[in-house]
Coordinates of C-alpha atoms in Angstrom, one line a residue:
M1 CA 11.1 -4.2 25.6
S2 CA 13.8 -6.4 24.2
S3 CA 17.3 -5.3 23.6
P4 CA 18.9 -5.0 20.0
D5 CA 21.2 -7.9 20.8
C6 CA 18.2 -10.1 21.6
E7 CA 16.5 -9.1 18.4
Y8 CA 19.6 -9.9 16.4
R9 CA 19.9 -13.3 18.1
D10 CA 16.2 -14.0 17.3
S11 CA 16.7 -13.0 13.7
L12 CA 19.8 -15.1 13.3
S13 CA 18.2 -18.1 14.8
E14 CA 15.2 -17.8 12.4
I15 CA 17.6 -17.6 9.4
L16 CA 19.5 -20.6 10.6
H17 CA 16.3 -22.6 11.2
L18 CA 15.1 -21.6 7.7
C19 CA 18.5 -22.7 6.2
S20 CA 18.3 -26.0 8.0
D21 CA 14.8 -26.7 6.7
I22 CA 15.7 -25.9 3.2
L23 CA 18.8 -28.1 3.4
I24 CA 16.6 -31.0 4.6
K25 CA 14.2 -30.4 1.7
I26 CA 17.1 -30.3 -0.8
A27 CA 18.4 -33.5 0.7
Q28 CA 14.9 -35.0 0.1
G29 CA 15.0 -33.8 -3.6
D30 CA 12.9 -30.7 -3.3
T31 CA 14.8 -28.0 -5.0
T32 CA 11.9 -25.7 -5.4
Q33 CA 12.6 -23.9 -2.1
K34 CA 14.7 -20.7 -2.1
I35 CA 15.7 -18.3 0.7
E36 CA 14.4 -14.9 -0.2
I37 CA 15.8 -13.2 2.8
T38 CA 18.7 -10.7 2.6
S39 CA 20.9 -9.9 5.4
D40 CA 23.2 -7.1 6.2
N41 CA 25.6 -9.6 7.7
P42 CA 27.9 -10.6 5.0
D43 CA 28.5 -14.0 6.5
I44 CA 24.8 -14.8 6.8
Q45 CA 24.2 -13.5 3.3
R46 CA 27.0 -15.7 2.0
L47 CA 25.4 -18.7 3.7
I48 CA 22.0 -17.8 2.1
N49 CA 23.6 -17.5 -1.3
C50 CA 25.4 -20.9 -0.9
I51 CA 22.3 -22.6 0.0
N52 CA 20.4 -21.1 -2.9
K53 CA 23.2 -22.1 -5.3
L54 CA 23.3 -25.6 -3.9
S55 CA 19.5 -25.9 -4.5
Q56 CA 20.0 -24.8 -8.1
E57 CA 22.9 -27.2 -8.7
V58 CA 21.1 -30.1 -7.1
E59 CA 18.0 -29.2 -9.3
V60 CA 20.3 -29.3 -12.4
M61 CA 21.9 -32.5 -11.2
I62 CA 18.5 -34.1 -10.6
N63 CA 17.3 -33.0 -14.0
L64 CA 20.4 -34.4 -15.7
T65 CA 20.1 -37.6 -13.8
H66 CA 16.4 -37.9 -14.8
E67 CA 17.2 -37.1 -18.5
L68 CA 20.0 -39.7 -18.4
A69 CA 17.8 -42.3 -16.9
I70 CA 15.0 -41.7 -19.4
G71 CA 17.5 -41.7 -22.3
I72 CA 19.1 -45.0 -21.2
C73 CA 15.6 -46.5 -20.7
E74 CA 14.5 -45.4 -24.2
H75 CA 17.7 -46.8 -25.7
F76 CA 17.3 -50.1 -23.9
D77 CA 13.8 -50.3 -25.2
V78 CA 15.1 -49.7 -28.7
L79 CA 17.7 -52.4 -28.2
R80 CA 14.9 -54.8 -26.9
R81 CA 12.7 -54.1 -29.9
L82 CA 15.7 -54.7 -32.3
Y83 CA 16.5 -57.9 -30.4
L84 CA 12.8 -59.0 -31.0
G85 CA 13.2 -58.2 -34.8
D86 CA 11.4 -54.9 -34.9
F87 CA 13.8 -52.9 -37.1
S88 CA 11.5 -49.9 -37.3
A89 CA 12.7 -48.9 -33.8
T90 CA 15.2 -46.0 -33.9
A91 CA 17.2 -44.5 -31.0
S92 CA 16.9 -40.8 -30.4
E93 CA 20.0 -38.8 -31.1
E94 CA 18.6 -35.6 -29.5
S95 CA 19.8 -35.2 -25.9
S96 CA 21.6 -32.5 -23.9
I97 CA 23.6 -35.3 -22.3
E98 CA 26.5 -36.2 -24.6
V99 CA 26.7 -39.8 -23.4
V100 CA 23.0 -40.4 -24.2
K101 CA 23.4 -38.7 -27.5
M102 CA 26.5 -40.8 -28.4
L103 CA 24.7 -44.0 -27.2
G104 CA 21.8 -43.2 -29.5
Q105 CA 24.1 -42.6 -32.4
L106 CA 26.0 -45.8 -31.7
I107 CA 22.8 -47.8 -31.5
N108 CA 21.5 -46.4 -34.8
K109 CA 24.9 -47.1 -36.5
Q110 CA 24.9 -50.7 -35.2
K111 CA 21.3 -51.0 -36.4
E112 CA 22.3 -49.9 -39.9
R113 CA 25.2 -52.3 -40.0
F114 CA 23.0 -55.0 -38.8
L115 CA 20.4 -54.2 -41.5
D116 CA 23.1 -54.2 -44.1
Y117 CA 24.2 -57.6 -42.8
I118 CA 20.7 -58.9 -42.9
A119 CA 20.2 -57.6 -46.4
E120 CA 23.5 -59.4 -47.5
I121 CA 22.3 -62.6 -45.8
K122 CA 18.9 -62.3 -47.6
K123 CA 20.7 -61.7 -50.9
Q124 CA 22.9 -64.7 -50.4
Q125 CA 19.9 -66.7 -49.3
E126 CA 18.1 -65.7 -52.5
E127 CA 21.1 -66.6 -54.6
I128 CA 21.3 -70.0 -52.8
E129 CA 17.6 -70.5 -53.3
K130 CA 18.0 -69.5 -57.0
L131 CA 20.9 -71.9 -57.4
Y132 CA 18.9 -74.6 -55.6
D133 CA 15.9 -74.0 -57.9
Q134 CA 18.2 -74.1 -60.9
Q135 CA 19.7 -77.4 -59.6
R136 CA 16.2 -78.8 -59.1
V137 CA 15.3 -77.7 -62.6
T138 CA 18.5 -79.3 -63.9
L139 CA 17.9 -82.5 -62.0
S140 CA 14.3 -82.5 -63.2
S141 CA 15.2 -82.0 -66.9
V142 CA 18.0 -84.5 -67.3
G143 CA 17.1 -87.7 -69.0
V144 CA 18.2 -89.8 -66.0
A145 CA 16.1 -90.6 -63.0
I146 CA 17.5 -88.8 -59.9
L147 CA 16.6 -89.1 -56.2
V148 CA 18.0 -87.5 -53.0
S149 CA 17.5 -89.5 -49.8
E150 CA 17.9 -88.7 -46.1
E151 CA 19.9 -90.7 -43.6
D152 CA 16.7 -92.5 -42.6
M153 CA 16.2 -93.5 -46.3
T154 CA 13.2 -91.1 -46.8
V155 CA 13.2 -89.6 -50.3
E156 CA 13.6 -85.8 -50.1
F157 CA 13.6 -85.1 -53.8
C158 CA 13.0 -87.0 -57.1
N159 CA 12.8 -85.7 -60.7
E160 CA 10.2 -86.4 -63.4
E161 CA 12.3 -89.1 -65.0
F162 CA 12.1 -91.0 -61.7
E163 CA 8.3 -90.5 -61.7
R164 CA 8.2 -92.1 -65.2
L165 CA 10.5 -94.9 -64.2
T166 CA 8.5 -95.9 -61.1
G167 CA 5.0 -94.9 -61.9
Y168 CA 4.6 -92.8 -58.7
S169 CA 4.1 -89.1 -58.6
K170 CA 6.4 -86.6 -56.7
E171 CA 3.5 -85.9 -54.3
E172 CA 3.4 -89.5 -53.4
I173 CA 7.2 -89.9 -53.1
E174 CA 8.9 -86.8 -51.6
G175 CA 9.0 -86.8 -47.8
K176 CA 6.6 -89.8 -47.6
M177 CA 8.3 -92.9 -49.1
K178 CA 11.6 -94.5 -48.5
W179 CA 13.8 -95.5 -51.4
T180 CA 13.6 -99.2 -50.3
A181 CA 10.0 -99.3 -51.7
F182 CA 11.4 -99.0 -55.2
F183 CA 13.8 -101.9 -55.3
S184 CA 13.4 -105.7 -55.5
E185 CA 13.8 -107.6 -52.3
K186 CA 16.5 -109.8 -53.9
M187 CA 19.2 -107.1 -53.4
L188 CA 17.5 -104.9 -50.7
D189 CA 19.5 -106.1 -47.7
R190 CA 22.8 -105.5 -49.5
M191 CA 21.6 -102.0 -50.6
I192 CA 20.6 -101.0 -47.1
E193 CA 24.0 -102.1 -45.9
Y194 CA 25.7 -100.0 -48.6
H195 CA 23.5 -97.1 -47.4
K196 CA 24.7 -97.4 -43.8
L197 CA 28.4 -97.9 -44.8
R198 CA 28.4 -94.9 -47.1
R199 CA 27.6 -92.6 -44.2
I200 CA 30.5 -94.0 -42.2
D201 CA 32.9 -93.8 -45.1
P202 CA 31.8 -93.4 -48.8
S203 CA 34.7 -95.6 -49.9
L204 CA 33.2 -98.6 -48.0
A205 CA 30.3 -98.9 -50.4
P206 CA 30.5 -99.2 -54.2
R207 CA 29.7 -96.0 -56.1
Q208 CA 28.0 -97.8 -59.0
Y209 CA 26.3 -101.2 -59.3
E210 CA 23.5 -103.0 -61.1
T211 CA 20.3 -103.8 -59.3
L212 CA 16.6 -104.5 -59.9
L213 CA 13.9 -101.8 -59.7
K214 CA 10.3 -102.5 -59.0
D215 CA 7.6 -100.0 -60.2
R216 CA 4.2 -99.5 -58.7
Y217 CA 2.7 -102.1 -61.1
G218 CA 5.1 -104.8 -60.0
N219 CA 7.2 -104.7 -63.1
I220 CA 10.9 -105.5 -62.5
K221 CA 13.5 -103.5 -64.5
E222 CA 17.3 -103.9 -64.6
V223 CA 18.9 -100.6 -63.6
L224 CA 22.3 -99.1 -63.1
L225 CA 22.6 -97.2 -59.8
S226 CA 25.2 -94.5 -59.2
V227 CA 25.2 -93.2 -55.6
A228 CA 27.3 -90.4 -54.0
M229 CA 27.1 -88.4 -50.7
I230 CA 26.2 -84.7 -50.8
P231 CA 29.1 -82.9 -49.1
Y232 CA 28.7 -81.8 -45.5
T233 CA 25.4 -83.7 -45.1
K234 CA 24.1 -87.1 -44.4
K235 CA 22.1 -87.1 -47.6
S236 CA 22.9 -89.1 -50.7
I237 CA 22.1 -88.5 -54.3
A238 CA 21.5 -91.4 -56.8
S239 CA 21.0 -91.6 -60.5
V240 CA 19.0 -94.6 -61.8
V241 CA 19.4 -95.7 -65.4
D242 CA 17.1 -98.3 -66.9
I243 CA 19.4 -100.7 -68.7
S244 CA 16.7 -103.3 -69.5
E245 CA 16.7 -102.4 -73.2
R246 CA 20.5 -102.3 -73.2
K247 CA 20.7 -105.7 -71.6
R248 CA 18.1 -107.0 -74.1
I249 CA 20.2 -105.7 -77.1
Q250 CA 23.3 -107.1 -75.5
E251 CA 21.6 -110.5 -75.2
Q252 CA 20.6 -110.3 -78.8
L253 CA 24.2 -109.7 -79.9
I254 CA 25.5 -112.4 -77.6
H255 CA 22.8 -114.8 -78.9
S256 CA 23.6 -113.9 -82.5
Q257 CA 27.3 -114.5 -81.9
K258 CA 26.5 -117.8 -80.2
M259 CA 24.4 -118.9 -83.2
E260 CA 27.2 -117.8 -85.6
S261 CA 29.6 -120.0 -83.6
L262 CA 27.2 -122.9 -83.6
G263 CA 26.7 -122.4 -87.3
F264 CA 30.4 -122.6 -88.0
L265 CA 30.7 -125.6 -85.7
S266 CA 27.7 -127.3 -87.5
E267 CA 29.3 -126.6 -90.9
R268 CA 32.6 -128.2 -89.8
V269 CA 30.9 -131.2 -88.2
A270 CA 28.6 -131.7 -91.3
H271 CA 31.6 -131.6 -93.7
E272 CA 33.5 -134.2 -91.7
Y273 CA 30.3 -136.2 -91.2
N274 CA 29.7 -136.2 -95.0
N275 CA 33.2 -137.5 -95.6
I276 CA 32.5 -140.4 -93.3
L277 CA 29.0 -141.0 -94.7
T278 CA 30.3 -141.0 -98.3
A279 CA 32.6 -143.9 -97.4
V280 CA 29.9 -145.7 -95.5
L281 CA 27.3 -145.3 -98.3
G282 CA 29.8 -146.1 -101.0
F283 CA 31.1 -149.3 -99.5
A284 CA 27.6 -150.3 -98.3
T285 CA 26.3 -149.9 -101.9
L286 CA 29.2 -151.9 -103.3
L287 CA 28.7 -154.6 -100.7
N288 CA 24.9 -154.7 -101.4
A289 CA 25.7 -155.3 -105.1
K290 CA 28.1 -158.2 -104.4
I291 CA 26.1 -160.0 -101.7
E292 CA 23.7 -162.7 -103.0
D293 CA 22.4 -163.9 -99.6
Q294 CA 19.0 -162.1 -99.2
S295 CA 19.1 -162.0 -95.4
L296 CA 22.5 -160.3 -95.5
K297 CA 21.3 -157.9 -98.2
N298 CA 18.5 -156.9 -95.9
Y299 CA 21.1 -155.9 -93.2
V300 CA 23.1 -154.0 -95.7
Q301 CA 20.0 -152.2 -96.9
K302 CA 19.3 -151.1 -93.3
V303 CA 22.8 -149.7 -93.2
I304 CA 22.2 -147.8 -96.4
D305 CA 18.8 -146.5 -95.1
A306 CA 20.4 -145.3 -91.9
A307 CA 23.2 -143.6 -93.8
E308 CA 20.7 -141.8 -96.0
R309 CA 18.9 -140.5 -92.9
A310 CA 22.2 -139.4 -91.5
K311 CA 22.9 -137.7 -94.8
D312 CA 19.6 -135.8 -94.4
L313 CA 20.7 -134.8 -90.9
S314 CA 24.0 -133.5 -92.3
K315 CA 22.1 -131.5 -94.9
K316 CA 20.1 -129.8 -92.1
L317 CA 23.3 -129.0 -90.3
L318 CA 24.6 -127.4 -93.4
I319 CA 21.4 -125.4 -93.8
F320 CA 21.8 -124.2 -90.2
G321 CA 25.4 -123.2 -91.0
R322 CA 24.2 -121.4 -94.2
K323 CA 26.6 -123.5 -96.2
E324 CA 24.1 -125.6 -98.2
E325 CA 23.9 -124.6 -101.8
L326 CA 20.7 -122.9 -102.7
G327 CA 18.4 -124.7 -105.0
E328 CA 16.5 -123.2 -107.9
I329 CA 15.5 -119.6 -107.0
K330 CA 12.1 -118.6 -108.5
E331 CA 9.9 -115.6 -108.2
V332 CA 7.0 -117.1 -106.1
N333 CA 3.6 -115.6 -105.7
L334 CA 3.4 -115.9 -101.9
N335 CA -0.3 -115.3 -101.7
K336 CA -1.1 -118.1 -104.1
Y337 CA 1.6 -120.4 -102.6
L338 CA 0.2 -120.0 -99.1
M339 CA -3.4 -120.6 -100.3
D340 CA -2.3 -123.8 -102.1
F341 CA -0.2 -125.0 -99.2
S342 CA -2.9 -124.2 -96.5
E343 CA -4.8 -127.3 -97.5
F344 CA -1.8 -129.4 -96.7
I345 CA -1.2 -127.6 -93.4
K346 CA -4.8 -128.2 -92.4
A347 CA -4.3 -132.0 -92.9
V348 CA -1.1 -131.8 -90.8
I349 CA -2.5 -129.9 -87.8
G350 CA -5.8 -131.8 -87.6
K351 CA -9.5 -130.8 -87.3
D352 CA -9.3 -129.7 -83.6
I353 CA -7.1 -126.8 -84.5
E354 CA -8.7 -123.8 -86.3
F355 CA -6.6 -122.6 -89.2
V356 CA -6.7 -118.9 -90.3
L357 CA -4.9 -117.5 -93.4
D358 CA -4.5 -113.7 -93.3
L359 CA -3.4 -112.4 -96.7
P360 CA -3.2 -108.9 -98.1
E361 CA -5.2 -107.8 -101.0
E362 CA -2.2 -107.0 -103.1
E363 CA -0.2 -109.9 -104.5
I364 CA 3.3 -110.3 -103.0
F365 CA 6.2 -111.8 -105.0
Y366 CA 9.5 -113.0 -103.6
R367 CA 12.5 -114.8 -105.1
I368 CA 13.1 -118.0 -103.1
D369 CA 13.6 -121.7 -103.4
P370 CA 10.0 -123.1 -103.0
S371 CA 11.4 -126.1 -101.1
H372 CA 12.7 -123.7 -98.4
L373 CA 9.3 -122.2 -98.0
E374 CA 7.9 -125.7 -97.5
V375 CA 10.5 -126.5 -94.9
I376 CA 9.8 -123.2 -93.0
L377 CA 6.0 -123.7 -93.0
M378 CA 6.0 -127.4 -92.2
N379 CA 8.4 -127.1 -89.2
L380 CA 6.5 -124.1 -87.7
A381 CA 3.1 -125.7 -88.4
T382 CA 4.0 -129.0 -86.8
N383 CA 5.6 -127.2 -83.8
A384 CA 2.3 -125.2 -83.4
R385 CA 0.3 -128.4 -83.6
D386 CA 2.4 -130.0 -80.8
A387 CA 2.0 -126.9 -78.7
M388 CA -1.8 -127.2 -78.9
P389 CA -2.6 -130.8 -77.8
E390 CA -6.1 -129.9 -76.8
G391 CA -6.8 -127.8 -79.9
G392 CA -6.5 -124.1 -80.5
K393 CA -6.0 -121.6 -83.4
L394 CA -3.1 -121.4 -85.9
T395 CA -2.8 -118.2 -87.9
V396 CA -0.5 -117.6 -90.9
G397 CA -0.2 -114.0 -92.0
L398 CA 1.7 -112.2 -94.8
K399 CA 2.3 -108.5 -95.4
K400 CA 4.9 -106.0 -96.6
I401 CA 6.5 -103.8 -94.0
S402 CA 9.1 -101.1 -93.7
I403 CA 11.6 -101.0 -90.9
D404 CA 12.9 -97.6 -89.9
I405 CA 16.0 -96.5 -88.1
E406 CA 14.3 -96.3 -84.7
Y407 CA 13.4 -100.0 -84.8
S408 CA 17.0 -100.9 -85.8
Y409 CA 18.3 -99.0 -82.7
T410 CA 16.5 -101.6 -80.5
H411 CA 17.2 -104.5 -82.9
P412 CA 20.8 -103.8 -84.0
L413 CA 21.0 -106.9 -86.2
V414 CA 18.1 -105.7 -88.4
K415 CA 18.9 -103.2 -91.1
P416 CA 16.4 -100.5 -92.0
G417 CA 14.5 -101.2 -95.3
S418 CA 11.6 -102.9 -96.9
Y419 CA 10.7 -106.5 -95.8
I420 CA 8.2 -109.2 -96.4
L421 CA 6.8 -110.4 -93.0
L422 CA 5.6 -114.0 -92.6
C423 CA 3.9 -114.5 -89.3
I424 CA 2.9 -117.9 -87.8
S425 CA 1.0 -117.6 -84.5
D426 CA -0.6 -120.2 -82.2
T427 CA -2.6 -120.2 -79.0
G428 CA -0.7 -123.1 -77.4
V429 CA 1.3 -123.6 -74.2
G430 CA 3.9 -121.1 -75.0
M431 CA 7.4 -121.1 -73.5
D432 CA 9.5 -119.2 -71.0
E433 CA 12.6 -117.1 -71.6
K434 CA 15.0 -120.0 -70.8
I435 CA 13.6 -122.1 -73.6
K436 CA 13.4 -119.2 -76.0
Q437 CA 17.2 -118.6 -75.6
K438 CA 18.0 -122.1 -76.9
L439 CA 15.1 -122.5 -79.3
F440 CA 17.2 -122.3 -82.5
E441 CA 20.2 -124.3 -81.3
P442 CA 20.8 -127.6 -83.2
F443 CA 19.6 -130.7 -81.3
F444 CA 17.7 -128.7 -78.7
T445 CA 14.1 -130.0 -78.3
T446 CA 11.4 -129.9 -75.6
K447 CA 9.7 -133.0 -77.1
P448 CA 9.8 -136.4 -75.5
K449 CA 12.8 -138.7 -76.4
G450 CA 12.4 -140.2 -79.8
K451 CA 9.8 -137.6 -81.0
G452 CA 12.1 -134.9 -82.3
T453 CA 15.6 -134.4 -83.7
G454 CA 15.9 -130.9 -82.4
L455 CA 16.9 -129.7 -85.9
G456 CA 13.6 -128.4 -87.2
L457 CA 13.8 -124.8 -85.9
S458 CA 17.6 -124.6 -86.4
T459 CA 16.9 -125.5 -90.1
V460 CA 14.3 -122.8 -90.3
Y461 CA 16.8 -120.3 -88.7
G462 CA 19.5 -121.3 -91.2
I463 CA 17.2 -120.9 -94.2
V464 CA 16.0 -117.4 -93.1
K465 CA 19.6 -116.4 -92.6
Q466 CA 20.6 -117.6 -96.1
Y467 CA 18.2 -115.0 -97.5
E468 CA 19.7 -112.4 -95.1
G469 CA 16.5 -112.3 -93.2
H470 CA 15.7 -112.4 -89.5
I471 CA 13.4 -114.5 -87.3
H472 CA 12.0 -113.4 -84.0
V473 CA 9.9 -115.4 -81.5
Y474 CA 7.4 -113.8 -79.1
S475 CA 6.0 -116.2 -76.5
E476 CA 4.5 -116.3 -73.0
V477 CA 3.6 -119.4 -71.0
N478 CA 0.0 -120.5 -71.5
K479 CA -0.5 -117.5 -73.9
G480 CA 0.8 -118.9 -77.2
T481 CA 3.7 -118.3 -79.5
T482 CA 4.3 -116.1 -82.6
F483 CA 7.2 -116.5 -85.0
K484 CA 7.9 -113.5 -87.2
I485 CA 10.1 -114.0 -90.3
Y486 CA 11.5 -110.9 -92.0
L487 CA 12.7 -111.4 -95.5
P488 CA 14.4 -108.4 -97.2
T489 CA 12.8 -107.4 -100.5
T490 CA 14.8 -107.1 -103.7
D491 CA 13.9 -105.2 -106.9
T492 CA 12.9 -108.1 -109.3
G493 CA 11.1 -106.0 -111.8
K494 CA 12.5 -105.2 -115.2
K495 CA 14.1 -101.8 -115.7
T496 CA 12.2 -99.5 -117.9
S497 CA 14.0 -97.0 -120.1
I498 CA 13.7 -93.5 -119.0
D499 CA 13.7 -90.5 -121.3
K500 CA 16.7 -88.4 -120.2
E501 CA 15.1 -85.2 -121.5
S502 CA 12.3 -85.6 -118.9
L503 CA 14.9 -85.7 -116.1
K504 CA 16.2 -82.2 -116.8
G505 CA 15.2 -79.2 -114.7
N506 CA 16.1 -75.6 -114.1
E507 CA 15.2 -75.3 -110.4
T508 CA 17.6 -74.5 -107.5
V509 CA 18.5 -77.4 -105.3
L510 CA 20.2 -77.3 -101.9
L511 CA 22.4 -80.4 -101.5
V512 CA 23.6 -81.2 -98.0
D513 CA 26.2 -83.9 -97.3
D514 CA 29.2 -84.0 -95.0
D515 CA 31.0 -86.5 -97.3
E516 CA 32.7 -84.5 -100.1
Q517 CA 32.9 -87.1 -102.8
P518 CA 29.2 -88.1 -103.0
R519 CA 28.2 -84.5 -102.6
Q520 CA 30.4 -83.4 -105.5
F521 CA 29.2 -86.3 -107.6
F522 CA 25.5 -85.5 -107.1
A523 CA 26.1 -81.8 -107.6
S524 CA 27.9 -82.4 -110.9
I525 CA 25.1 -84.7 -112.1
L526 CA 22.4 -82.2 -111.2
R527 CA 24.2 -79.3 -112.9
E528 CA 24.7 -81.4 -116.0
F529 CA 20.9 -81.8 -116.1
G530 CA 20.3 -78.1 -115.8
Y531 CA 19.8 -77.6 -112.1
T532 CA 21.3 -74.8 -110.0
V533 CA 23.0 -76.4 -107.0
L534 CA 23.9 -74.9 -103.6
E535 CA 26.2 -77.1 -101.6
A536 CA 26.5 -77.4 -97.8
C537 CA 29.0 -79.6 -96.0
D538 CA 27.1 -79.8 -92.7
G539 CA 23.7 -78.9 -91.1
Q540 CA 24.7 -75.5 -89.8
E541 CA 25.9 -74.3 -93.2
A542 CA 22.8 -75.7 -94.8
L543 CA 20.5 -73.7 -92.5
R544 CA 22.5 -70.5 -93.2
I545 CA 22.3 -71.0 -97.0
F546 CA 18.6 -71.9 -96.7
N547 CA 17.9 -68.7 -94.7
E548 CA 19.6 -66.6 -97.3
N549 CA 18.0 -68.3 -100.3
K550 CA 14.7 -69.8 -99.0
D551 CA 12.6 -68.0 -101.7
S552 CA 14.6 -69.5 -104.6
I553 CA 15.3 -73.0 -103.3
A554 CA 12.8 -75.4 -104.8
L555 CA 14.2 -78.6 -103.2
C556 CA 16.4 -79.6 -100.3
I557 CA 18.3 -83.0 -100.5
V558 CA 19.7 -83.7 -97.1
D559 CA 22.0 -86.6 -96.1
L560 CA 20.5 -88.6 -93.1
V561 CA 23.7 -89.2 -91.1
M562 CA 25.8 -86.1 -90.4
P563 CA 27.8 -84.9 -87.4
I564 CA 26.7 -82.0 -85.2
L565 CA 23.2 -81.8 -86.7
S566 CA 21.6 -84.9 -88.1
G567 CA 19.7 -84.9 -91.4
L568 CA 16.4 -85.2 -89.5
E569 CA 17.2 -82.2 -87.3
V570 CA 18.1 -80.1 -90.4
V571 CA 14.8 -81.1 -92.0
K572 CA 12.9 -80.2 -88.9
R573 CA 14.5 -76.7 -88.7
I574 CA 14.0 -76.1 -92.4
R575 CA 10.3 -76.9 -92.0
Q576 CA 10.1 -74.5 -89.1
I577 CA 11.4 -71.7 -91.5
K578 CA 9.3 -72.8 -94.5
P579 CA 6.6 -75.4 -93.7
N580 CA 5.8 -76.3 -97.4
Q581 CA 9.4 -76.7 -98.5
K582 CA 10.0 -79.8 -100.7
L583 CA 12.5 -82.2 -99.1
I584 CA 14.3 -85.5 -99.8
I585 CA 16.2 -87.5 -97.2
M586 CA 19.3 -89.2 -98.7
S587 CA 20.9 -92.3 -97.2
G588 CA 23.3 -95.1 -98.1
Y589 CA 20.7 -97.7 -97.2
P590 CA 17.0 -98.1 -97.6
V591 CA 15.0 -96.0 -95.1
S592 CA 11.3 -95.1 -94.8
F593 CA 9.5 -92.1 -93.2
K594 CA 5.8 -91.4 -93.0
D595 CA 5.9 -87.8 -94.1
M596 CA 9.1 -87.6 -96.1
V597 CA 10.5 -88.9 -99.4
S598 CA 13.7 -91.0 -99.0
L599 CA 16.4 -91.7 -101.6
E600 CA 19.1 -94.4 -101.7
K601 CA 22.6 -93.2 -102.8
N602 CA 23.3 -96.5 -104.5
L603 CA 20.5 -96.1 -107.1
S604 CA 21.4 -95.4 -110.7
V605 CA 21.7 -91.8 -111.9
E606 CA 18.5 -92.1 -113.9
E607 CA 16.6 -93.4 -110.9
I608 CA 17.9 -90.6 -108.7
L609 CA 17.0 -87.9 -111.2
Y610 CA 13.6 -89.5 -111.8
K611 CA 12.9 -89.4 -108.0
I612 CA 14.0 -85.7 -107.8
R613 CA 11.8 -84.8 -110.8
E614 CA 8.9 -86.7 -109.3
V615 CA 9.1 -84.7 -106.0
L616 CA 9.5 -81.4 -107.9
N617 CA 6.6 -82.1 -110.2
K618 CA 4.3 -83.0 -107.3
E619 CA 1.8 -80.3 -106.4
G620 CA 1.8 -78.7 -103.0

């Protein structure tokens, strides 16, 4: 039987072994073990309590560490998803660990800020895209061809006007073609050099210059190119303006000035020439009367004949200079004259050339010196004959035409109005632009030496100008030539008396003219003849008055040329308000419109009132 001391030692040893085992398990992370033994020994019990408390604290620590690890992992996963663009990820803000909770809150706050930042960027991007779209719409809608090119010369953007100018579509051009494809090879090397220099320093290349554009059909157009760099890029933007028409009009004006100068010079030369010829002819005639020797008289007669031919030359120079006195002006029936003269023309041109006379059904009369008609027709017919050595077709046409303002814009020397058009056309060898430029100059001829004086066409030019007309030539090499002579018509009919009572009216008339004096004059005349007159000094006031009184206004008389809104624009807007409104366009010179009555300001009062009454009486 063991002693009590031995029992105590055995019991203490067991407790210590148990404590040691539990400590090892705690160290290994197993905090589930507890010491359930109680001891009467306070020291042993204190040891048991300490070990149990340690187990609990380690368990709490392990749980906290586990929660912290899981929270951080979850937060890092949220950060990873946010980094990948998944903004639906949200960090948990529920945790017993303050650090994990604060980290979740911080991540979510940063996420919200980042979302706000992205939203702002998107808003700015939308605004930029909107501005860019507006810019593209603006560039597309302007009446000037625009293109934007990259550094490698590829066209990034072009507008509709550039499509029209080149004949290519946007789908064919943008991103696929280089701008070098649209310009003539004559200046291409220099333009490429400008392109490169501009990207080094824009000041090294000219901002604006003229060049030649080539469309998809091979047509060459003269254009004005304005180029600039787009800031902070290597791209350039260019506007391309077709100045072919402007150049042509400029050439018309220069040619007209040249012909005026030549006419003045011809006049001065002819006058001096006539002074010399008068002396030569006078003394030669006196000498011829005094000489009895027949052989000498023959020589003198040759001098007289040569002087007479020189006098004829001087006359032609005076005609070109429009200083020759006009002969007897008659009212000529042009239809009958051309029919009678056609037999003579047939004899001149020969049987191998077909002659066609194209006359209108109505008879056309014109006040002219008949000899001038003969000179015009003979010179143009003989020129046509010489241009068709192997035969062909000569056509002479006649008709009345009306030239409007639009035509006068492209032909600035031609005034709008009514004209008689005489057209002489052949199917001969034609001529190039170089010859056409000199065609009407005195002494210029393409005929062999001794077969032409070079004064035929200059004489025709002078005659036409004497009647304040115009002559235009259209010709292509191997495709023939057409001369068009425009002679302004004049009212040659007798004035018929007009019953003034028939000119009176009681309707309301809207009178629109920016010039106060003629407006007041016409208004007073209309009021005197019984009309109610509403006056407007410009287009905007006219539209306001018309809107207020459209049901009572029977007729609108609108001046053609006005500032801000032109007469045609006012008429267009009035018709939009009231399509069946009766209208008259008033102008200081003759004009003609297809669907509108026109009125000249310089007509007599009776004629003006008669025209107004005529429009008002017309049904519809």
